[in-house]
């Protein structure tokens, strides 16, 4: 019956944003923003052009990289990065456990909750490198400053996730254990820990990975580790040593990632 | 077997002896590693400085107040640059991550043996190298400025976005793809009708998530000369202008909070 | 006519899902393929459009040998076979219309499908089909907003807009309630009659198979153990296909109860517009 009048029916894909005003507003606004952003970018094209041969030299420095001529510096720097990574991860996680417990709404009284959340917010906002900058001012040059910076970063990251995980846990299991008359620590041990443990071990490994990558940059502001060595090689345009360092970093990150996926499987 | 029967009793232990020993062994080794690392770090630390740090911190804090509010005039451009570095860098990363993710995902890669490892290596390299290191390299090569910052953020984010995206691609519902295949669609058509609609929400979420992180990271790129508010921070610290430093820290705090709010809103709107 | 000759499928895991199946489906025949889970029903129809590559044997559709086609030829051959899936397999984030039009992907070049610029004749046909199944008032709804029965009707439209010669239907009713199941089966049967299509319908439900198919093939462990008319399904035959059970209640002939007539749906929809 309606085949006749349907012959002329056309179809267009319904637009993602229905209101045409808003749609075109977004398009025009986006284009305007891009134009403005590129317009104010203030690029020194002459300098960029100079960079092309330098870039080629940098890329060719990877074939082959020079592990040898600064081998001692690279080795020491990498080891120092590893030490910093390990102790800051351990210390950061140790501190973030009480803070994370305090920041879980279903666990803590209001004042403790607010205080813990404030600690987490502060330690999360600033990038590790800024914390390192101040740590170097306070504790002097060297790995201790890097250790402090990465620990603070770890507390912010791990504490927040721990708190969220506890808030998401199954309340009926927690209730059941509480109903047995368990004390607070017993309750933590039997009701909370089994529920959050596997995921938190995984996240701990993930943080170890992040901390290693960060430990490679705190050296730029004097916080110890491989970063200082890398900065020196760039400053002296020793691209083949820089290439070697970068490859070592990539290799270690891959190793950590691989072993952490292995450990995660083992734990779960 | 944690339950053992003796003549009179049934004993229960949490773990049998071998597991228990392994657990203790692993714990002991971890402890030793920690202690060893700690001793190495502590060797290189001047403890007098550390003991003196609380006093120093108090001193520094007292010199930071009140923030030099009139310095704000000079910061607006730096904030604008910081936001641009994050936004343009994310844009660049997202555009490049999209094809790389398809090359890396097991179910869409043209070749598991040849193409996939290359894509995975690009992803790992990009992710392993901190954006500050990318910035350091790019400043050395193309010179200081906002462009080095944009590229640094872009290069760092390609791996991040591509990794999350290819994981999303590997988890798609295959029956939808099969249904499109069964109509006689060509390869590109299968991609566009069967796969892309499924990963689009993840793609949008990942982009916004990374943009939020990039705002935070682009505040420090100036430390190595790659533009943004980090330049001012570095300068003020070098000039020991602590009241300016505290203002810059407040501005960074504000920017980060606003960006977090914006990204939460946008993510809410898409998903 | 679809012809399978000595079709064998062995999966990489070692499971031999089909052990030399010989089958002929003449034009215009609606055939039900029954059998327990794991009998190889899905494998069989997936071999026909080569979503699963057969290990050996021959498949031909109207004298076109399907097993030896190149990729490009396979694409063209797939257009001639519409497929309907158990879990609907609609692309959930696309609209109803886009899902239906995706049935034309084998006919249009990439740029057309990319910009959603399908020929007007395809769009007319899509509207016609959607009206036929009573969904033409929902063209711009997203597929994940539909009920199960509505999704399956969209799936049917997607298969039919291909202008196929053969329908491959894999358990179309397994995720639907009993009433919707019957409506969908009746719709498939009517559409096959209208368009002179042949169909292979995999189905769990013996009763539905008997009600809507003119021929029943029973598959067990990759081998055909029954091939005949619906009323030849005696308890003995069912025992042979499915194993020992009390089958009397299952085969008892049911009266076709009065159901909502699907042909009424487009009128209602058009009226409410
Ligand atoms: N992708 C696959 N890989 C390995 N074995 C499979 C696969 N699909 C099906 N099989 C096996 O093939 C046999 C037949 O399966 P299937 O065709 O799905 O049966 P039905 O559709 O009748 O339930 C089963 O033994 C199943 O385990
Ligand atoms: Mg099946």
Short mmCIF file of C-alpha atoms and ligand atoms in Angstrom, two decimals, chain C residues 41-43 86 170-171 202, ligand 2:
data_model
loop_
_atom_site.label_atom_id
_atom_site.label_comp_id
_atom_site.label_asym_id
_atom_site.label_seq_id
_atom_site.Cartn_x
_atom_site.Cartn_y
_atom_site.Cartn_z
CA UNK C 41 25.25 -27.46 12.11
CA UNK C 42 26.97 -24.08 12.36
CA UNK C 43 30.10 -25.47 10.77
CA UNK C 86 21.70 -16.49 16.34
CA UNK C 170 21.96 -20.15 12.12
CA UNK C 171 19.59 -20.73 15.03
CA UNK C 202 19.75 -24.50 11.75
MG1 LIG D 2 25.85 -23.67 16.48
#
